[in-house]
Amino acid sequence: MTNNFNFYSPTEVVFGKDTHRETGRYIRKYGGTKILIVYGSERVFKNGLMDEITDSIKKEELTYEFLGGVVPNPHLSKVYQGIELGKRMQADFLLAVGGGSVIDTAKAIAYGLAEPDKDVWTLFEHTRTAQKCFPVASVLTIAAAGSETSMGAVITNEKTKEKRAYDDNLSRPKFAVMNPELTLSLSDYQTESGCVDIMMHTMERYFTNGGNMEITDSIAEGLLRTVMANAKILHNNPQNYDARAEIMWAGSLAHNNLTGCGNDGGDFATHMLEHEIGGMFDVTHGAGLAAIWPSWARYVYQSALPRFVRFAVNVMQIKPEGSDEETALKGIAAMEDFYHAVQMPVNMSELGIHPTDEQLHEMAVRASKACGGSKGSAKVLCQDDMEKIYRMAL
């Protein structure tokens, strides 16, 4: 049965070649005058991208300062640094130039600047709810997280090794500049990790036991097939602009909640499990998702068998021969084959980590705590379930 839903996606998307040269005009459109530009590596200066962006900002007679050094699994300490810099410069607009980690950092800074008397980490601890947020926008340089149009942000407290998410429509970006050309220099590992993340944002909403819509399922299945096909193209031909464009647009559609309309909100246990892997071992998020998903799928598939059968047939192109259980398991195995085809891991050993028994237990405890004791829709998981999945994924 279809669930009631609200669909809210207010971000203006500016898509195509050379669109980053229009950034300043869009900042002015949305009221920015003093911009804190957040970025990751110095690559955005070396390749000339940042100069082109700031030229467009200068053209609009706006002022700006930089905050660089954002890393994957972005750190809380960088957020605090950005809040202090934003206060000193009296920033009124955040521009992220980068991927999900940079955008999430900008969102967290925007929360902190809007409520400067409160610790922004308490949002990610879920001990309070944000009341305000400064405006955020992005120039996207990697297709993966979907943060450029989503309500979510994920930050890692590097002192406690906790990786936590906070979702709130207040932080939805005002606009997203999406030029696929800016992703042409990415490594294959970054590209394919991004493709996995995009797929997982869709799959988390797909594998549910709480009602679905045929149109939503069809969109999700088409998105997954498209990402898989173009991920293989980019693995062999990384300079293919059209494939980059398909992947970039899919990244936003996968996480603006379009593929969750009418269901029960989705499963998202795989993301919760990966957050603890990322928090403890600082692995690339998409690769971590690939490493944990097959074990999660084999643990839960019998509790959502019709969904796994549909996935196997409509996404993985498995002929429904034999029992439903056999078809479902063939679908999971076919996804593992896809991961290997684009050199993604299917377990933690292939990911390059070897957690101890104590670390596996600690991750399960933290994952359970982070989600309030249980998580999941395909199958509700508690702490013991989570630890079993971690052990299966060794």
C-alpha atoms as a printed R data frame, in Angstrom:
    type eleno elety resid chain resno      x       y       z
1   ATOM     1    CA   MET     A     1  0.000   0.000   0.000
2   ATOM     2    CA   THR     A     2  1.262   3.455  -0.909
3   ATOM     3    CA   ASN     A     3  2.206   5.675   2.025
4   ATOM     4    CA   ASN     A     4  1.406   9.383   2.240
5   ATOM     5    CA   PHE     A     5  4.443  11.517   1.470
6   ATOM     6    CA   ASN     A     6  5.753  15.053   1.098
7   ATOM     7    CA   PHE     A     7  8.272  15.703  -1.674
8   ATOM     8    CA   TYR     A     8 10.358  18.846  -1.200
9   ATOM     9    CA   SER     A     9 13.299  19.592  -3.489
10  ATOM    10    CA   PRO     A    10 13.843  23.366  -3.640
11  ATOM    11    CA   THR     A    11 17.438  23.428  -4.941
12  ATOM    12    CA   GLU     A    12 17.956  25.142  -8.288
13  ATOM    13    CA   VAL     A    13 20.144  22.946 -10.493
14  ATOM    14    CA   VAL     A    14 22.466  24.669 -12.965
15  ATOM    15    CA   PHE     A    15 23.656  21.791 -15.159
16  ATOM    16    CA   GLY     A    16 26.111  21.577 -18.031
17  ATOM    17    CA   LYS     A    17 29.424  22.687 -19.499
18  ATOM    18    CA   ASP     A    18 30.978  25.930 -18.199
19  ATOM    19    CA   THR     A    19 28.140  26.529 -15.732
20  ATOM    20    CA   HIS     A    20 30.610  27.118 -12.881
21  ATOM    21    CA   ARG     A    21 31.450  30.451 -14.518
22  ATOM    22    CA   GLU     A    22 27.955  31.655 -13.513
23  ATOM    23    CA   THR     A    23 28.397  30.965  -9.785
24  ATOM    24    CA   GLY     A    24 28.636  34.598  -8.705
25  ATOM    25    CA   ARG     A    25 25.379  35.517 -10.433
26  ATOM    26    CA   TYR     A    26 23.524  32.773  -8.582
27  ATOM    27    CA   ILE     A    27 25.034  33.723  -5.227
28  ATOM    28    CA   ARG     A    28 23.747  37.265  -5.741
29  ATOM    29    CA   LYS     A    29 20.357  35.889  -6.799
30  ATOM    30    CA   TYR     A    30 20.045  34.109  -3.455
31  ATOM    31    CA   GLY     A    31 21.186  37.038  -1.330
32  ATOM    32    CA   GLY     A    32 24.826  36.271  -0.615
33  ATOM    33    CA   THR     A    33 27.221  39.189  -0.070
34  ATOM    34    CA   LYS     A    34 30.034  37.780   2.123
35  ATOM    35    CA   ILE     A    35 30.848  34.255   1.048
36  ATOM    36    CA   LEU     A    36 32.829  31.638   2.907
37  ATOM    37    CA   ILE     A    37 34.149  29.284   0.212
38  ATOM    38    CA   VAL     A    38 34.779  25.780   1.546
39  ATOM    39    CA   TYR     A    39 36.949  23.307  -0.378
40  ATOM    40    CA   GLY     A    40 39.079  20.208   0.053
41  ATOM    41    CA   SER     A    41 42.412  19.844  -1.721
42  ATOM    42    CA   GLU     A    42 44.501  22.458  -3.508
43  ATOM    43    CA   ARG     A    43 43.615  20.734  -6.798
44  ATOM    44    CA   VAL     A    44 40.800  23.252  -7.305
45  ATOM    45    CA   PHE     A    45 43.429  26.011  -7.460
46  ATOM    46    CA   LYS     A    46 45.993  24.111  -9.507
47  ATOM    47    CA   ASN     A    47 43.487  23.258 -12.242
48  ATOM    48    CA   GLY     A    48 42.190  26.855 -12.394
49  ATOM    49    CA   LEU     A    49 38.667  26.049 -11.239
50  ATOM    50    CA   MET     A    50 38.727  28.261  -8.160
51  ATOM    51    CA   ASP     A    51 40.019  31.239 -10.133
52  ATOM    52    CA   GLU     A    52 37.132  30.898 -12.586
53  ATOM    53    CA   ILE     A    53 34.631  30.713  -9.725
54  ATOM    54    CA   THR     A    54 36.087  33.690  -7.858
55  ATOM    55    CA   ASP     A    55 36.243  35.717 -11.057
56  ATOM    56    CA   SER     A    56 32.484  35.287 -11.335
57  ATOM    57    CA   ILE     A    57 32.089  36.346  -7.689
58  ATOM    58    CA   LYS     A    58 34.256  39.442  -8.187
59  ATOM    59    CA   LYS     A    59 32.190  40.345 -11.233
60  ATOM    60    CA   GLU     A    60 29.178  40.608  -8.917
61  ATOM    61    CA   GLU     A    61 31.207  42.768  -6.491
62  ATOM    62    CA   LEU     A    62 30.870  40.253  -3.663
63  ATOM    63    CA   THR     A    63 33.531  39.473  -1.048
64  ATOM    64    CA   TYR     A    64 34.822  36.062  -0.025
65  ATOM    65    CA   GLU     A    65 37.308  34.129   2.097
66  ATOM    66    CA   PHE     A    66 38.520  30.537   1.886
67  ATOM    67    CA   LEU     A    67 38.421  27.526   4.176
68  ATOM    68    CA   GLY     A    68 40.385  24.617   2.719
69  ATOM    69    CA   GLY     A    69 41.580  21.229   3.850
70  ATOM    70    CA   VAL     A    70 38.288  19.340   4.130
71  ATOM    71    CA   VAL     A    71 38.988  15.597   4.032
72  ATOM    72    CA   PRO     A    72 36.842  12.556   3.230
73  ATOM    73    CA   ASN     A    73 34.744  11.587   6.254
74  ATOM    74    CA   PRO     A    74 34.889  15.311   7.113
75  ATOM    75    CA   HIS     A    75 36.062  16.306  10.564
76  ATOM    76    CA   LEU     A    76 34.199  18.175  13.252
77  ATOM    77    CA   SER     A    77 37.322  20.210  14.008
78  ATOM    78    CA   LYS     A    78 37.195  21.693  10.492
79  ATOM    79    CA   VAL     A    79 33.548  22.611  11.073
80  ATOM    80    CA   TYR     A    80 34.495  24.461  14.262
81  ATOM    81    CA   GLN     A    81 37.307  26.209  12.386
82  ATOM    82    CA   GLY     A    82 34.854  27.290   9.707
83  ATOM    83    CA   ILE     A    83 32.373  28.615  12.240
84  ATOM    84    CA   GLU     A    84 35.051  30.803  13.819
85  ATOM    85    CA   LEU     A    85 36.221  32.085  10.438
86  ATOM    86    CA   GLY     A    86 32.629  32.749   9.376
87  ATOM    87    CA   LYS     A    87 32.010  34.783  12.518
88  ATOM    88    CA   ARG     A    88 35.145  36.893  12.001
89  ATOM    89    CA   MET     A    89 34.330  37.705   8.386
90  ATOM    90    CA   GLN     A    90 30.600  38.056   9.088
91  ATOM    91    CA   ALA     A    91 29.786  35.532   6.388
92  ATOM    92    CA   ASP     A    92 26.199  35.341   5.205
93  ATOM    93    CA   PHE     A    93 26.545  32.606   2.549
94  ATOM    94    CA   LEU     A    94 28.404  29.272   2.300
95  ATOM    95    CA   LEU     A    95 29.725  28.029  -1.036
96  ATOM    96    CA   ALA     A    96 31.067  24.477  -1.190
97  ATOM    97    CA   VAL     A    97 33.442  23.678  -4.056
98  ATOM    98    CA   GLY     A    98 33.889  19.933  -4.024
99  ATOM    99    CA   GLY     A    99 31.958  16.772  -3.273
100 ATOM   100    CA   GLY     A   100 29.827  15.452  -0.446
101 ATOM   101    CA   SER     A   101 32.412  15.927   2.299
102 ATOM   102    CA   VAL     A   102 32.897  19.592   1.403
103 ATOM   103    CA   ILE     A   103 29.156  20.229   1.051
104 ATOM   104    CA   ASP     A   104 28.416  18.503   4.372
105 ATOM   105    CA   THR     A   105 31.097  20.588   6.072
106 ATOM   106    CA   ALA     A   106 29.569  23.767   4.631
107 ATOM   107    CA   LYS     A   107 26.119  22.711   5.870
108 ATOM   108    CA   ALA     A   108 27.432  22.055   9.363
109 ATOM   109    CA   ILE     A   109 29.204  25.432   9.413
110 ATOM   110    CA   ALA     A   110 25.973  27.069   8.229
111 ATOM   111    CA   TYR     A   111 24.106  25.532  11.164
112 ATOM   112    CA   GLY     A   112 26.796  26.714  13.556
113 ATOM   113    CA   LEU     A   113 26.791  30.284  12.243
114 ATOM   114    CA   ALA     A   114 23.012  30.505  12.394
115 ATOM   115    CA   GLU     A   115 22.918  29.455  16.078
116 ATOM   116    CA   PRO     A   116 26.343  30.538  17.382
117 ATOM   117    CA   ASP     A   117 25.447  30.065  21.046
118 ATOM   118    CA   LYS     A   118 24.927  26.309  20.570
119 ATOM   119    CA   ASP     A   119 27.353  23.466  19.846
120 ATOM   120    CA   VAL     A   120 26.701  22.228  16.307
121 ATOM   121    CA   TRP     A   121 27.740  18.670  17.275
122 ATOM   122    CA   THR     A   122 24.615  18.358  19.421
123 ATOM   123    CA   LEU     A   123 22.624  18.306  16.165
124 ATOM   124    CA   PHE     A   124 24.556  15.248  15.028
125 ATOM   125    CA   GLU     A   125 24.117  13.689  18.468
126 ATOM   126    CA   HIS     A   126 20.376  14.276  18.004
127 ATOM   127    CA   THR     A   127 19.957  15.994  21.357
128 ATOM   128    CA   ARG     A   128 18.337  19.036  19.737
129 ATOM   129    CA   THR     A   129 16.844  20.218  16.442
130 ATOM   130    CA   ALA     A   130 18.146  23.110  14.350
131 ATOM   131    CA   GLN     A   131 16.013  26.237  14.241
132 ATOM   132    CA   LYS     A   132 18.042  28.177  11.657
133 ATOM   133    CA   CYS     A   133 20.682  27.642   8.992
134 ATOM   134    CA   PHE     A   134 22.627  30.040   6.783
135 ATOM   135    CA   PRO     A   135 22.194  29.612   3.009
136 ATOM   136    CA   VAL     A   136 24.421  27.037   1.308
137 ATOM   137    CA   ALA     A   137 25.222  26.330  -2.347
138 ATOM   138    CA   SER     A   138 27.733  24.179  -4.185
139 ATOM   139    CA   VAL     A   139 29.882  23.733  -7.246
140 ATOM   140    CA   LEU     A   140 30.032  19.960  -7.540
141 ATOM   141    CA   THR     A   141 33.316  18.259  -8.455
142 ATOM   142    CA   ILE     A   142 32.422  14.613  -7.746
143 ATOM   143    CA   ALA     A   143 29.170  12.727  -8.253
144 ATOM   144    CA   ALA     A   144 28.474  10.572  -5.222
145 ATOM   145    CA   ALA     A   145 26.813  11.801  -2.052
146 ATOM   146    CA   GLY     A   146 23.886  13.740  -3.508
147 ATOM   147    CA   SER     A   147 24.393  16.320  -0.775
148 ATOM   148    CA   GLU     A   148 24.096  19.071  -3.368
149 ATOM   149    CA   THR     A   149 20.275  18.681  -3.378
150 ATOM   150    CA   SER     A   150 19.613  16.713  -0.183
151 ATOM   151    CA   MET     A   151 18.677  17.584   3.378
152 ATOM   152    CA   GLY     A   152 21.482  15.501   4.862
153 ATOM   153    CA   ALA     A   153 24.977  16.071   6.232
154 ATOM   154    CA   VAL     A   154 27.435  13.594   7.739
155 ATOM   155    CA   ILE     A   155 30.314  14.669  10.007
156 ATOM   156    CA   THR     A   156 32.969  12.649  11.845
157 ATOM   157    CA   ASN     A   157 34.050  13.555  15.364
158 ATOM   158    CA   GLU     A   158 37.671  12.531  14.991
159 ATOM   159    CA   LYS     A   159 38.230  12.530  18.754
160 ATOM   160    CA   THR     A   160 35.521   9.968  19.509
161 ATOM   161    CA   LYS     A   161 35.624   8.224  16.076
162 ATOM   162    CA   GLU     A   162 31.879   8.774  15.741
163 ATOM   163    CA   LYS     A   163 30.494   9.389  12.240
164 ATOM   164    CA   ARG     A   164 27.003  10.852  12.499
165 ATOM   165    CA   ALA     A   165 24.309  12.206  10.188
166 ATOM   166    CA   TYR     A   166 21.853  15.043  10.638
167 ATOM   167    CA   ASP     A   167 18.937  15.599   8.252
168 ATOM   168    CA   ASP     A   168 16.973  18.825   8.073
169 ATOM   169    CA   ASN     A   169 15.363  20.704   5.192
170 ATOM   170    CA   LEU     A   170 16.864  23.923   6.555
171 ATOM   171    CA   SER     A   171 20.190  22.985   4.985
172 ATOM   172    CA   ARG     A   172 18.953  22.168   1.494
173 ATOM   173    CA   PRO     A   173 21.262  24.101  -0.853
174 ATOM   174    CA   LYS     A   174 19.885  27.141  -2.637
175 ATOM   175    CA   PHE     A   175 21.511  26.082  -5.884
176 ATOM   176    CA   ALA     A   176 23.865  23.438  -7.229
177 ATOM   177    CA   VAL     A   177 26.214  24.070 -10.135
178 ATOM   178    CA   MET     A   178 26.701  20.702 -11.827
179 ATOM   179    CA   ASN     A   179 29.264  20.670 -14.642
180 ATOM   180    CA   PRO     A   180 30.221  17.073 -15.517
181 ATOM   181    CA   GLU     A   181 33.499  18.355 -17.021
182 ATOM   182    CA   LEU     A   182 34.709  19.003 -13.474
183 ATOM   183    CA   THR     A   183 34.702  15.259 -12.742
184 ATOM   184    CA   LEU     A   184 36.877  14.233 -15.719
185 ATOM   185    CA   SER     A   185 40.093  14.253 -13.671
186 ATOM   186    CA   LEU     A   186 38.835  11.937 -10.936
187 ATOM   187    CA   SER     A   187 40.577   8.638 -10.345
188 ATOM   188    CA   ASP     A   188 38.742   5.446 -11.238
189 ATOM   189    CA   TYR     A   189 38.506   4.541  -7.546
190 ATOM   190    CA   GLN     A   190 36.843   7.859  -6.685
191 ATOM   191    CA   THR     A   191 34.491   7.586  -9.654
192 ATOM   192    CA   GLU     A   192 33.376   4.039  -8.904
193 ATOM   193    CA   SER     A   193 33.072   4.675  -5.164
194 ATOM   194    CA   GLY     A   194 30.789   7.553  -6.070
195 ATOM   195    CA   CYS     A   195 28.701   5.300  -8.305
196 ATOM   196    CA   VAL     A   196 28.253   2.835  -5.437
197 ATOM   197    CA   ASP     A   197 27.126   5.622  -3.121
198 ATOM   198    CA   ILE     A   198 24.588   6.814  -5.686
199 ATOM   199    CA   MET     A   199 23.237   3.306  -6.112
200 ATOM   200    CA   MET     A   200 23.067   2.729  -2.373
201 ATOM   201    CA   HIS     A   201 21.037   5.883  -1.798
202 ATOM   202    CA   THR     A   202 18.493   4.358  -4.164
203 ATOM   203    CA   MET     A   203 18.719   0.815  -2.802
204 ATOM   204    CA   GLU     A   204 18.270   1.980   0.780
205 ATOM   205    CA   ARG     A   205 14.869   3.332  -0.256
206 ATOM   206    CA   TYR     A   206 14.053   0.352  -2.480
207 ATOM   207    CA   PHE     A   207 14.437  -2.537  -0.030
208 ATOM   208    CA   THR     A   208 11.500  -1.904   2.279
209 ATOM   209    CA   ASN     A   209  8.620  -3.774   3.834
210 ATOM   210    CA   GLY     A   210  6.489  -0.686   4.271
211 ATOM   211    CA   GLY     A   211  4.614  -0.065   1.048
212 ATOM   212    CA   ASN     A   212  5.718   1.009  -2.410
213 ATOM   213    CA   MET     A   213  4.573   2.773  -5.571
214 ATOM   214    CA   GLU     A   214  5.050   1.274  -9.027
215 ATOM   215    CA   ILE     A   215  6.205   4.595 -10.482
216 ATOM   216    CA   THR     A   216  8.744   5.059  -7.678
217 ATOM   217    CA   ASP     A   217 10.021   1.510  -8.135
218 ATOM   218    CA   SER     A   218 10.351   2.028 -11.879
219 ATOM   219    CA   ILE     A   219 12.320   5.254 -11.388
220 ATOM   220    CA   ALA     A   220 14.601   3.546  -8.879
221 ATOM   221    CA   GLU     A   221 15.190   0.522 -11.085
222 ATOM   222    CA   GLY     A   222 15.910   2.683 -14.127
223 ATOM   223    CA   LEU     A   223 18.322   4.818 -12.122
224 ATOM   224    CA   LEU     A   224 20.200   1.752 -10.883
225 ATOM   225    CA   ARG     A   225 20.503   0.240 -14.362
226 ATOM   226    CA   THR     A   226 21.696   3.582 -15.740
227 ATOM   227    CA   VAL     A   227 24.364   4.040 -13.063
228 ATOM   228    CA   MET     A   228 25.641   0.486 -13.480
229 ATOM   229    CA   ALA     A   229 25.896   0.836 -17.255
230 ATOM   230    CA   ASN     A   230 27.707   4.169 -17.082
231 ATOM   231    CA   ALA     A   231 29.964   3.066 -14.229
232 ATOM   232    CA   LYS     A   232 31.284   0.341 -16.540
233 ATOM   233    CA   ILE     A   233 31.721   2.849 -19.372
234 ATOM   234    CA   LEU     A   234 33.745   5.171 -17.117
235 ATOM   235    CA   HIS     A   235 35.838   2.291 -15.803
236 ATOM   236    CA   ASN     A   236 37.098   1.770 -19.359
237 ATOM   237    CA   ASN     A   237 36.755   5.318 -20.725
238 ATOM   238    CA   PRO     A   238 37.008   7.887 -17.905
239 ATOM   239    CA   GLN     A   239 36.891  10.849 -20.330
240 ATOM   240    CA   ASN     A   240 33.374  10.047 -21.586
241 ATOM   241    CA   TYR     A   241 31.453  13.284 -20.934
242 ATOM   242    CA   ASP     A   242 27.997  11.813 -21.548
243 ATOM   243    CA   ALA     A   243 28.579   9.018 -19.037
244 ATOM   244    CA   ARG     A   244 29.836  11.602 -16.515
245 ATOM   245    CA   ALA     A   245 26.657  13.623 -17.076
246 ATOM   246    CA   GLU     A   246 24.406  10.587 -16.543
247 ATOM   247    CA   ILE     A   247 26.184   9.740 -13.292
248 ATOM   248    CA   MET     A   248 26.163  13.318 -11.999
249 ATOM   249    CA   TRP     A   249 22.435  13.788 -12.537
250 ATOM   250    CA   ALA     A   250 21.692  10.344 -11.085
251 ATOM   251    CA   GLY     A   251 23.572  11.331  -7.932
252 ATOM   252    CA   SER     A   252 21.131  14.129  -7.190
253 ATOM   253    CA   LEU     A   253 18.027  12.138  -8.128
254 ATOM   254    CA   ALA     A   254 19.136   9.280  -5.897
255 ATOM   255    CA   HIS     A   255 19.242  11.378  -2.744
256 ATOM   256    CA   ASN     A   256 16.652  14.140  -3.098
257 ATOM   257    CA   ASN     A   257 14.102  11.502  -1.968
258 ATOM   258    CA   LEU     A   258 12.483  11.061  -5.387
259 ATOM   259    CA   THR     A   259 13.187   7.327  -5.197
260 ATOM   260    CA   GLY     A   260 11.548   7.131  -1.766
261 ATOM   261    CA   CYS     A   261  8.144   8.641  -2.555
262 ATOM   262    CA   GLY     A   262  5.331   6.451  -1.233
263 ATOM   263    CA   ASN     A   263  7.402   4.006   0.787
264 ATOM   264    CA   ASP     A   264  8.009   3.859   4.531
265 ATOM   265    CA   GLY     A   265 11.129   6.038   4.512
266 ATOM   266    CA   GLY     A   266 13.571   3.355   3.525
267 ATOM   267    CA   ASP     A   267 15.933   0.956   5.262
268 ATOM   268    CA   PHE     A   268 19.310   2.766   5.638
269 ATOM   269    CA   ALA     A   269 20.814   0.070   7.860
270 ATOM   270    CA   THR     A   270 23.686  -0.392   5.398
271 ATOM   271    CA   HIS     A   271 24.568   3.288   5.735
272 ATOM   272    CA   MET     A   272 24.466   3.056   9.531
273 ATOM   273    CA   LEU     A   273 26.753   0.029   9.444
274 ATOM   274    CA   GLU     A   274 29.187   1.742   7.089
275 ATOM   275    CA   HIS     A   275 29.276   4.920   9.166
276 ATOM   276    CA   GLU     A   276 30.945   2.963  11.966
277 ATOM   277    CA   ILE     A   277 33.444   1.416   9.547
278 ATOM   278    CA   GLY     A   278 34.230   4.865   8.168
279 ATOM   279    CA   GLY     A   279 34.435   6.412  11.613
280 ATOM   280    CA   MET     A   280 36.832   3.763  12.911
281 ATOM   281    CA   PHE     A   281 38.966   3.095   9.822
282 ATOM   282    CA   ASP     A   282 38.525   6.262   7.693
283 ATOM   283    CA   VAL     A   283 37.681   4.315   4.522
284 ATOM   284    CA   THR     A   284 36.134   5.771   1.376
285 ATOM   285    CA   HIS     A   285 32.380   5.828   1.954
286 ATOM   286    CA   GLY     A   286 31.243   4.233  -1.319
287 ATOM   287    CA   ALA     A   287 33.815   1.463  -1.071
288 ATOM   288    CA   GLY     A   288 32.732   0.825   2.515
289 ATOM   289    CA   LEU     A   289 29.113   0.500   1.381
290 ATOM   290    CA   ALA     A   290 30.116  -2.017  -1.284
291 ATOM   291    CA   ALA     A   291 32.023  -4.030   1.317
292 ATOM   292    CA   ILE     A   292 29.101  -4.317   3.747
293 ATOM   293    CA   TRP     A   293 26.053  -4.529   1.432
294 ATOM   294    CA   PRO     A   294 26.377  -8.184   0.304
295 ATOM   295    CA   SER     A   295 26.519  -9.406   3.903
296 ATOM   296    CA   TRP     A   296 23.570  -7.201   4.870
297 ATOM   297    CA   ALA     A   297 21.614  -8.475   1.851
298 ATOM   298    CA   ARG     A   298 22.219 -12.149   2.640
299 ATOM   299    CA   TYR     A   299 21.266 -11.548   6.268
300 ATOM   300    CA   VAL     A   300 17.940  -9.836   5.537
301 ATOM   301    CA   TYR     A   301 16.729 -11.072   2.122
302 ATOM   302    CA   GLN     A   302 14.316 -13.705   3.458
303 ATOM   303    CA   SER     A   303 12.464 -10.987   5.395
304 ATOM   304    CA   ALA     A   304 11.889  -8.972   2.209
305 ATOM   305    CA   LEU     A   305 11.920 -11.742  -0.372
306 ATOM   306    CA   PRO     A   306  9.531 -10.149  -2.930
307 ATOM   307    CA   ARG     A   307 11.693  -7.013  -3.049
308 ATOM   308    CA   PHE     A   308 14.890  -8.983  -3.573
309 ATOM   309    CA   VAL     A   309 13.264 -11.066  -6.307
310 ATOM   310    CA   ARG     A   310 12.049  -7.926  -8.081
311 ATOM   311    CA   PHE     A   311 15.511  -6.396  -7.753
312 ATOM   312    CA   ALA     A   312 17.145  -9.521  -9.182
313 ATOM   313    CA   VAL     A   313 14.804  -9.615 -12.193
314 ATOM   314    CA   ASN     A   314 14.310  -5.901 -12.980
315 ATOM   315    CA   VAL     A   315 17.741  -4.533 -12.072
316 ATOM   316    CA   MET     A   316 20.215  -7.397 -12.284
317 ATOM   317    CA   GLN     A   317 18.427  -9.051 -15.260
318 ATOM   318    CA   ILE     A   318 18.217 -12.479 -13.594
319 ATOM   319    CA   LYS     A   319 15.815 -14.944 -15.234
320 ATOM   320    CA   PRO     A   320 13.336 -16.087 -12.548
321 ATOM   321    CA   GLU     A   321 14.114 -19.780 -12.768
322 ATOM   322    CA   GLY     A   322 13.793 -21.967  -9.697
323 ATOM   323    CA   SER     A   323 12.538 -20.746  -6.331
324 ATOM   324    CA   ASP     A   324 12.164 -17.132  -5.247
325 ATOM   325    CA   GLU     A   325 14.988 -17.670  -2.788
326 ATOM   326    CA   GLU     A   326 17.310 -18.877  -5.542
327 ATOM   327    CA   THR     A   327 16.420 -15.862  -7.698
328 ATOM   328    CA   ALA     A   328 17.047 -13.456  -4.821
329 ATOM   329    CA   LEU     A   329 20.438 -14.967  -4.050
330 ATOM   330    CA   LYS     A   330 21.419 -14.838  -7.724
331 ATOM   331    CA   GLY     A   331 20.568 -11.134  -7.698
332 ATOM   332    CA   ILE     A   332 22.846 -10.523  -4.708
333 ATOM   333    CA   ALA     A   333 25.648 -12.502  -6.358
334 ATOM   334    CA   ALA     A   334 25.181 -10.512  -9.575
335 ATOM   335    CA   MET     A   335 25.609  -7.268  -7.631
336 ATOM   336    CA   GLU     A   336 28.859  -8.630  -6.208
337 ATOM   337    CA   ASP     A   337 29.967  -9.397  -9.757
338 ATOM   338    CA   PHE     A   338 29.207  -5.808 -10.738
339 ATOM   339    CA   TYR     A   339 31.221  -4.456  -7.808
340 ATOM   340    CA   HIS     A   340 34.185  -6.591  -8.849
341 ATOM   341    CA   ALA     A   341 33.778  -5.491 -12.482
342 ATOM   342    CA   VAL     A   342 34.454  -1.895 -11.407
343 ATOM   343    CA   GLN     A   343 37.080  -2.946  -8.826
344 ATOM   344    CA   MET     A   344 34.987  -2.327  -5.758
345 ATOM   345    CA   PRO     A   345 35.257  -4.590  -2.667
346 ATOM   346    CA   VAL     A   346 32.564  -6.998  -1.489
347 ATOM   347    CA   ASN     A   347 33.902  -7.565   2.045
348 ATOM   348    CA   MET     A   348 36.108  -5.859   4.592
349 ATOM   349    CA   SER     A   349 39.179  -7.907   3.685
350 ATOM   350    CA   GLU     A   350 38.959  -6.651   0.093
351 ATOM   351    CA   LEU     A   351 38.425  -3.155   1.500
352 ATOM   352    CA   GLY     A   352 41.812  -3.533   3.177
353 ATOM   353    CA   ILE     A   353 40.731  -3.613   6.821
354 ATOM   354    CA   HIS     A   354 40.767  -6.467   9.321
355 ATOM   355    CA   PRO     A   355 38.814  -5.508  12.453
356 ATOM   356    CA   THR     A   356 39.423  -7.410  15.677
357 ATOM   357    CA   ASP     A   357 36.600  -9.067  17.608
358 ATOM   358    CA   GLU     A   358 36.652  -6.129  19.981
359 ATOM   359    CA   GLN     A   359 36.386  -3.627  17.136
360 ATOM   360    CA   LEU     A   360 33.503  -5.523  15.527
361 ATOM   361    CA   HIS     A   361 31.650  -5.472  18.826
362 ATOM   362    CA   GLU     A   362 32.402  -1.800  19.368
363 ATOM   363    CA   MET     A   363 31.112  -0.908  15.892
364 ATOM   364    CA   ALA     A   364 27.889  -2.807  16.554
365 ATOM   365    CA   VAL     A   365 27.420  -1.052  19.890
366 ATOM   366    CA   ARG     A   366 27.987   2.352  18.310
367 ATOM   367    CA   ALA     A   367 25.748   1.635  15.320
368 ATOM   368    CA   SER     A   368 22.934   0.519  17.600
369 ATOM   369    CA   LYS     A   369 23.347   3.572  19.801
370 ATOM   370    CA   ALA     A   370 23.452   5.932  16.808
371 ATOM   371    CA   CYS     A   371 20.089   4.706  15.507
372 ATOM   372    CA   GLY     A   372 18.328   4.513  18.860
373 ATOM   373    CA   GLY     A   373 18.621   0.753  19.334
374 ATOM   374    CA   SER     A   374 17.384  -0.593  16.003
375 ATOM   375    CA   LYS     A   375 17.350   0.198  12.305
376 ATOM   376    CA   GLY     A   376 15.884  -1.167   9.105
377 ATOM   377    CA   SER     A   377 12.782  -1.808   7.028
378 ATOM   378    CA   ALA     A   378 13.676  -4.876   4.962
379 ATOM   379    CA   LYS     A   379 14.483  -6.373   8.372
380 ATOM   380    CA   VAL     A   380 14.730  -4.477  11.646
381 ATOM   381    CA   LEU     A   381 18.241  -4.936  13.011
382 ATOM   382    CA   CYS     A   382 19.323  -4.727  16.634
383 ATOM   383    CA   GLN     A   383 22.835  -4.756  18.044
384 ATOM   384    CA   ASP     A   384 23.293  -8.530  17.824
385 ATOM   385    CA   ASP     A   385 22.148  -8.521  14.204
386 ATOM   386    CA   MET     A   386 24.568  -5.740  13.365
387 ATOM   387    CA   GLU     A   387 27.484  -7.591  14.899
388 ATOM   388    CA   LYS     A   388 26.600 -10.735  12.952
389 ATOM   389    CA   ILE     A   389 26.565  -8.774   9.689
390 ATOM   390    CA   TYR     A   390 29.942  -7.242  10.480
391 ATOM   391    CA   ARG     A   391 31.324 -10.738  11.112
392 ATOM   392    CA   MET     A   392 29.819 -12.040   7.858
393 ATOM   393    CA   ALA     A   393 31.571  -9.184   6.033
394 ATOM   394    CA   LEU     A   394 35.074 -10.109   7.209
